[in-house]
Amino acid sequence: MPNPVLRSVHIHPVKAMRGFAPAEAEVQPWGLAGDRRWTVVDASGKVVTQRRHPRMALASAELLAGGDIRVSAPGREPLTVEVPEPSATIRVEVFETPVEAVPAGGAADAWFSAYLDAEVRLVHMDDPARRRPVDPAYALPGETVSFADGYPLLVTTSASLDALNSLIAQGDHSDEGPLPMNRFRPNLVVDGTAPWAEDGWTRLAIGEVTFRVARTCGRCVVTTTDQLTGERGKEPLRTLARHRNQGNRLIFGQNLVPEHTGTVRTGDEVKILD
C-alpha cells in the first residue's frame, strides 16, 4: 500500500469559529501559523466556545497580513480587528489554566457581545512561546500551545471518519449521518490509511515536518454541533461512547506536537515513523 498523503489543512484564527483551508501552512512550535491565536472570553475571563454558544459555528474569521483578522457572522457587518499592542495583558482562563492575553479593544468586544447576546471580550495571544505550556503530563519541557484545546495540532484520518459513519448508520440515530470532518475541527486530515490506524502512531512525518503524538483526542459536545446551522444532535458522541470509549474518553483523532518547524502542503506524503 502506498504511503498516506495529507488531504487538507485547516486553520481557525479565532477559537471555536469557522476557519479556512489553505493549500499549505507554516508549522510553528505551538501550532499552525495563525491558528487559534485569538479567543473569546466571558466577563469572568473564562474562554467561550461552541460548548456554551453553538452559534459561534456560524461566525467566521479570515486571517489577514500580520495576524490581523476579519470576522463576519449572520446579521453582523464584518469587522477588521488589528493585532493589539501588547502594552498590557489580562488574565484569562482556558479550561482552568490561567493565561495572559492582550485585549482586542472596544469595537471587537461590542461586535462579539452583540452577536452572542452576552458580555464577552476578544483577546489575542501575543507570545505563544511563553504564554501557555502544554499539559506537562503529556509534554516535553518547553512545549507550548496557542488557544487550542490543549495541543498544537490535531490530526484525523478520512478512513476513520468513514468507519465512524458506518457505525452511525447502524445505530439509533442513523438519520444524523453521515457526518462531515468539520465536526471534529482538525488541523490536518490524512487520506490513505486503514480505519483507526492513527491509534497506533507515536511519531510521523508530513512533508518536511516531523511530529510527536502526544495523546489521543477526547471529544466533547462540539462534535454534535452542525457547523453550518449551529443545531445539535446526538451523534457522533452516542456512537463513540459505544465503540471508542477509552478510559471514559470518547476518542477520535490524535493530538500532535511538532518536533521542528517547517511547511506542510496538501498532497504531502505522510510517513509513519513509529
One Martini backbone bead per residue (centre of mass of N, CA, C, O) as a GRO file, in nm:
protein
  274
    1MET     BB    1   0.096   0.036   0.023
    2PRO     BB    2   0.082   0.348   0.002
    3ASN     BB    3   0.138   0.628   0.128
    4PRO     BB    4   0.010   0.860   0.285
    5VAL     BB    5  -0.183   1.170   0.266
    6LEU     BB    6  -0.241   1.506   0.257
    7ARG     BB    7  -0.553   1.646   0.218
    8SER     BB    8  -0.575   1.873   0.461
    9VAL     BB    9  -0.592   2.217   0.580
   10HIS     BB   10  -0.653   2.385   0.910
   11ILE     BB   11  -0.765   2.719   1.008
   12HIS     BB   12  -0.835   2.893   1.331
   13PRO     BB   13  -0.809   3.205   1.436
   14VAL     BB   14  -1.074   3.158   1.607
   15LYS     BB   15  -1.188   3.014   1.855
   16ALA     BB   16  -1.482   2.829   1.746
   17MET     BB   17  -1.452   2.918   1.461
   18ARG     BB   18  -1.447   2.956   1.145
   19GLY     BB   19  -1.234   2.873   0.887
   20PHE     BB   20  -0.966   2.751   0.677
   21ALA     BB   21  -0.820   2.598   0.357
   22PRO     BB   22  -0.516   2.569   0.282
   23ALA     BB   23  -0.253   2.438   0.091
   24GLU     BB   24  -0.071   2.574   0.318
   25ALA     BB   25   0.155   2.562   0.618
   26GLU     BB   26   0.297   2.683   0.896
   27VAL     BB   27   0.504   2.533   1.138
   28GLN     BB   28   0.490   2.579   1.470
   29PRO     BB   29   0.548   2.496   1.793
   30TRP     BB   30   0.216   2.582   1.859
   31GLY     BB   31   0.141   2.559   1.547
   32LEU     BB   32  -0.027   2.694   1.318
   33ALA     BB   33  -0.020   2.966   1.149
   34GLY     BB   34  -0.292   3.145   1.301
   35ASP     BB   35  -0.388   2.935   1.510
   36ARG     BB   36  -0.559   3.024   1.779
   37ARG     BB   37  -0.476   3.341   1.870
   38TRP     BB   38  -0.781   3.368   1.926
   39THR     BB   39  -1.033   3.467   2.179
   40VAL     BB   40  -1.319   3.419   2.374
   41VAL     BB   41  -1.446   3.589   2.665
   42ASP     BB   42  -1.582   3.639   2.954
   43ALA     BB   43  -1.632   3.837   3.230
   44SER     BB   44  -1.432   3.624   3.394
   45GLY     BB   45  -1.224   3.499   3.154
   46LYS     BB   46  -1.359   3.269   3.017
   47VAL     BB   47  -1.374   3.062   2.779
   48VAL     BB   48  -1.540   3.067   2.459
   49THR     BB   49  -1.757   2.825   2.308
   50GLN     BB   50  -1.962   2.589   2.159
   51ARG     BB   51  -2.054   2.468   2.422
   52ARG     BB   52  -2.221   2.748   2.487
   53HIS     BB   53  -2.199   2.869   2.167
   54PRO     BB   54  -2.305   2.740   1.873
   55ARG     BB   55  -2.304   3.013   1.695
   56MET     BB   56  -1.996   3.016   1.636
   57ALA     BB   57  -2.010   2.835   1.376
   58LEU     BB   58  -2.122   3.088   1.191
   59ALA     BB   59  -1.858   3.217   1.241
   60SER     BB   60  -1.588   3.402   1.085
   61ALA     BB   61  -1.223   3.392   1.004
   62GLU     BB   62  -0.988   3.604   0.859
   63LEU     BB   63  -0.659   3.605   0.754
   64LEU     BB   64  -0.427   3.854   0.778
   65ALA     BB   65  -0.190   4.058   0.773
   66GLY     BB   66  -0.002   4.020   1.068
   67GLY     BB   67  -0.272   3.872   1.217
   68ASP     BB   68  -0.509   3.982   1.128
   69ILE     BB   69  -0.873   4.016   1.127
   70ARG     BB   70  -1.188   3.898   0.973
   71VAL     BB   71  -1.516   3.923   1.079
   72SER     BB   72  -1.815   3.711   1.053
   73ALA     BB   73  -2.187   3.723   1.062
   74PRO     BB   74  -2.500   3.685   1.111
   75GLY     BB   75  -2.621   4.019   1.120
   76ARG     BB   76  -2.322   4.125   1.065
   77GLU     BB   77  -2.079   4.332   1.022
   78PRO     BB   78  -1.785   4.337   0.926
   79LEU     BB   79  -1.460   4.299   1.104
   80THR     BB   80  -1.159   4.459   1.166
   81VAL     BB   81  -0.875   4.319   1.349
   82GLU     BB   82  -0.610   4.420   1.518
   83VAL     BB   83  -0.324   4.372   1.650
   84PRO     BB   84  -0.246   4.422   1.961
   85GLU     BB   85  -0.079   4.587   2.181
   86PRO     BB   86   0.145   4.456   2.442
   87SER     BB   87   0.107   4.665   2.699
   88ALA     BB   88  -0.138   4.480   2.805
   89THR     BB   89  -0.273   4.238   3.026
   90ILE     BB   90  -0.486   3.958   3.081
   91ARG     BB   91  -0.655   3.723   3.269
   92VAL     BB   92  -0.724   3.402   3.159
   93GLU     BB   93  -0.935   3.099   3.100
   94VAL     BB   94  -0.824   2.767   2.995
   95PHE     BB   95  -0.942   2.522   3.133
   96GLU     BB   96  -0.813   2.626   3.426
   97THR     BB   97  -0.593   2.795   3.271
   98PRO     BB   98  -0.380   3.044   3.305
   99VAL     BB   99  -0.372   3.340   3.079
  100GLU     BB  100  -0.204   3.571   2.898
  101ALA     BB  101  -0.371   3.854   2.741
  102VAL     BB  102  -0.478   4.064   2.468
  103PRO     BB  103  -0.681   4.308   2.417
  104ALA     BB  104  -0.871   4.425   2.142
  105GLY     BB  105  -1.131   4.590   2.218
  106GLY     BB  106  -1.431   4.757   2.188
  107ALA     BB  107  -1.528   4.676   1.901
  108ALA     BB  108  -1.496   4.370   1.937
  109ASP     BB  109  -1.666   4.335   2.190
  110ALA     BB  110  -1.930   4.443   2.068
  111TRP     BB  111  -1.960   4.243   1.838
  112PHE     BB  112  -1.966   3.977   2.009
  113SER     BB  113  -2.187   4.056   2.211
  114ALA     BB  114  -2.413   4.092   2.001
  115TYR     BB  115  -2.402   3.807   1.875
  116LEU     BB  116  -2.418   3.642   2.169
  117ASP     BB  117  -2.574   3.787   2.393
  118ALA     BB  118  -2.302   3.875   2.557
  119GLU     BB  119  -2.045   3.930   2.782
  120VAL     BB  120  -1.757   3.991   2.586
  121ARG     BB  121  -1.416   3.909   2.475
  122LEU     BB  122  -1.132   3.986   2.282
  123VAL     BB  123  -0.830   3.794   2.241
  124HIS     BB  124  -0.463   3.782   2.237
  125MET     BB  125  -0.173   3.596   2.150
  126ASP     BB  126   0.149   3.722   2.150
  127ASP     BB  127   0.333   3.470   2.308
  128PRO     BB  128   0.349   3.135   2.275
  129ALA     BB  129   0.638   3.067   2.397
  130ARG     BB  130   0.517   3.175   2.714
  131ARG     BB  131   0.199   3.148   2.790
  132ARG     BB  132   0.136   2.816   2.715
  133PRO     BB  133   0.152   2.514   2.830
  134VAL     BB  134   0.165   2.200   2.801
  135ASP     BB  135   0.070   1.934   2.939
  136PRO     BB  136   0.301   1.781   3.144
  137ALA     BB  137   0.191   1.480   3.111
  138TYR     BB  138   0.240   1.527   2.762
  139ALA     BB  139   0.520   1.679   2.781
  140LEU     BB  140   0.784   1.861   2.699
  141PRO     BB  141   1.007   2.073   2.766
  142GLY     BB  142   0.874   2.390   2.639
  143GLU     BB  143   0.596   2.326   2.549
  144THR     BB  144   0.350   2.492   2.345
  145VAL     BB  145   0.031   2.680   2.315
  146SER     BB  146  -0.236   2.803   2.220
  147PHE     BB  147  -0.599   2.816   2.216
  148ALA     BB  148  -0.613   2.543   2.210
  149ASP     BB  149  -0.724   2.293   2.396
  150GLY     BB  150  -0.392   2.148   2.430
  151TYR     BB  151  -0.263   2.131   2.134
  152PRO     BB  152  -0.116   2.224   1.845
  153LEU     BB  153  -0.237   1.955   1.696
  154LEU     BB  154  -0.483   1.795   1.473
  155VAL     BB  155  -0.540   1.457   1.367
  156THR     BB  156  -0.703   1.298   1.091
  157THR     BB  157  -0.903   1.042   0.920
  158SER     BB  158  -1.093   0.932   0.664
  159ALA     BB  159  -1.128   0.630   0.744
  160SER     BB  160  -1.245   0.684   1.028
  161LEU     BB  161  -1.492   0.838   0.937
  162ASP     BB  162  -1.613   0.613   0.769
  163ALA     BB  163  -1.638   0.413   1.004
  164LEU     BB  164  -1.816   0.588   1.182
  165ASN     BB  165  -2.051   0.621   0.977
  166SER     BB  166  -2.117   0.319   0.972
  167LEU     BB  167  -2.199   0.305   1.271
  168ILE     BB  168  -2.421   0.518   1.263
  169ALA     BB  169  -2.600   0.364   1.050
  170GLN     BB  170  -2.651   0.127   1.285
  171GLY     BB  171  -2.801   0.315   1.462
  172ASP     BB  172  -3.046   0.531   1.639
  173HIS     BB  173  -2.903   0.793   1.450
  174SER     BB  174  -2.882   0.766   1.129
  175ASP     BB  175  -3.005   1.047   1.030
  176GLU     BB  176  -2.729   1.214   1.105
  177GLY     BB  177  -2.600   1.082   0.873
  178PRO     BB  178  -2.330   1.173   0.751
  179LEU     BB  179  -2.037   1.308   0.872
  180PRO     BB  180  -1.829   1.564   0.876
  181MET     BB  181  -1.509   1.671   0.954
  182ASN     BB  182  -1.587   1.954   1.091
  183ARG     BB  183  -1.678   1.837   1.370
  184PHE     BB  184  -1.348   1.801   1.457
  185ARG     BB  185  -1.149   2.037   1.398
  186PRO     BB  186  -0.897   2.005   1.229
  187ASN     BB  187  -0.571   2.051   1.083
  188LEU     BB  188  -0.534   1.744   0.982
  189VAL     BB  189  -0.586   1.539   0.686
  190VAL     BB  190  -0.579   1.187   0.615
  191ASP     BB  191  -0.500   0.973   0.353
  192GLY     BB  192  -0.454   0.616   0.318
  193THR     BB  193  -0.572   0.453   0.554
  194ALA     BB  194  -0.665   0.278   0.802
  195PRO     BB  195  -0.882   0.227   1.025
  196TRP     BB  196  -0.744   0.353   1.317
  197ALA     BB  197  -0.431   0.381   1.273
  198GLU     BB  198  -0.366   0.627   1.470
  199ASP     BB  199  -0.358   0.468   1.740
  200GLY     BB  200  -0.039   0.366   1.672
  201TRP     BB  201   0.083   0.637   1.682
  202THR     BB  202   0.401   0.832   1.774
  203ARG     BB  203   0.533   0.901   1.484
  204LEU     BB  204   0.559   1.163   1.223
  205ALA     BB  205   0.560   1.258   0.870
  206ILE     BB  206   0.506   1.579   0.698
  207GLY     BB  207   0.700   1.614   0.483
  208GLU     BB  208   0.928   1.831   0.661
  209VAL     BB  209   0.765   1.732   0.920
  210THR     BB  210   0.778   1.641   1.256
  211PHE     BB  211   0.588   1.431   1.495
  212ARG     BB  212   0.437   1.406   1.809
  213VAL     BB  213   0.244   1.197   1.992
  214ALA     BB  214   0.064   1.281   2.277
  215ARG     BB  215  -0.263   1.227   2.227
  216THR     BB  216  -0.558   1.143   2.235
  217CYS     BB  217  -0.884   1.260   2.135
  218GLY     BB  218  -1.120   1.401   2.325
  219ARG     BB  219  -1.466   1.434   2.304
  220CYS     BB  220  -1.735   1.667   2.256
  221VAL     BB  221  -2.025   1.852   2.197
  222VAL     BB  222  -1.922   1.989   1.936
  223THR     BB  223  -1.962   1.734   1.746
  224THR     BB  224  -2.293   1.783   1.755
  225THR     BB  225  -2.240   2.039   1.575
  226ASP     BB  226  -2.355   2.206   1.322
  227GLN     BB  227  -2.145   2.409   1.118
  228LEU     BB  228  -2.399   2.544   0.945
  229THR     BB  229  -2.640   2.584   1.193
  230GLY     BB  230  -2.592   2.505   1.521
  231GLU     BB  231  -2.709   2.235   1.553
  232ARG     BB  232  -2.810   1.961   1.765
  233GLY     BB  233  -2.725   1.629   1.855
  234LYS     BB  234  -2.593   1.293   1.917
  235GLU     BB  235  -2.385   1.300   1.697
  236PRO     BB  236  -2.103   1.098   1.773
  237LEU     BB  237  -2.121   1.023   2.083
  238ARG     BB  238  -2.294   0.771   2.087
  239THR     BB  239  -2.092   0.596   1.916
  240LEU     BB  240  -1.832   0.647   2.073
  241ALA     BB  241  -1.936   0.521   2.341
  242ARG     BB  242  -1.955   0.225   2.211
  243HIS     BB  243  -1.653   0.219   2.033
  244ARG     BB  244  -1.459   0.487   2.173
  245ASN     BB  245  -1.401   0.400   2.484
  246GLN     BB  246  -1.130   0.550   2.678
  247GLY     BB  247  -1.138   0.611   2.991
  248ASN     BB  248  -1.396   0.807   2.943
  249ARG     BB  249  -1.303   0.860   2.645
  250LEU     BB  250  -1.388   1.002   2.334
  251ILE     BB  251  -1.239   0.888   2.037
  252PHE     BB  252  -1.082   1.126   1.789
  253GLY     BB  253  -0.779   1.133   1.716
  254GLN     BB  254  -0.463   1.329   1.722
  255ASN     BB  255  -0.220   1.475   1.915
  256LEU     BB  256   0.026   1.725   1.829
  257VAL     BB  257   0.391   1.776   1.820
  258PRO     BB  258   0.637   1.952   1.709
  259GLU     BB  259   0.988   1.904   1.639
  260HIS     BB  260   0.963   2.121   1.408
  261THR     BB  261   0.984   2.335   1.159
  262GLY     BB  262   0.765   2.428   0.873
  263THR     BB  263   0.599   2.283   0.583
  264VAL     BB  264   0.268   2.211   0.482
  265ARG     BB  265   0.106   2.010   0.220
  266THR     BB  266  -0.098   1.926   0.002
  267GLY     BB  267   0.012   1.591  -0.082
  268ASP     BB  268   0.177   1.502   0.127
  269GLU     BB  269   0.364   1.278   0.265
  270VAL     BB  270   0.297   1.011   0.501
  271LYS     BB  271   0.504   0.908   0.773
  272ILE     BB  272   0.548   0.630   0.973
  273LEU     BB  273   0.788   0.603   1.230
  274ASP     BB  274   0.613   0.478   1.512
   0.00000   0.00000   0.00000
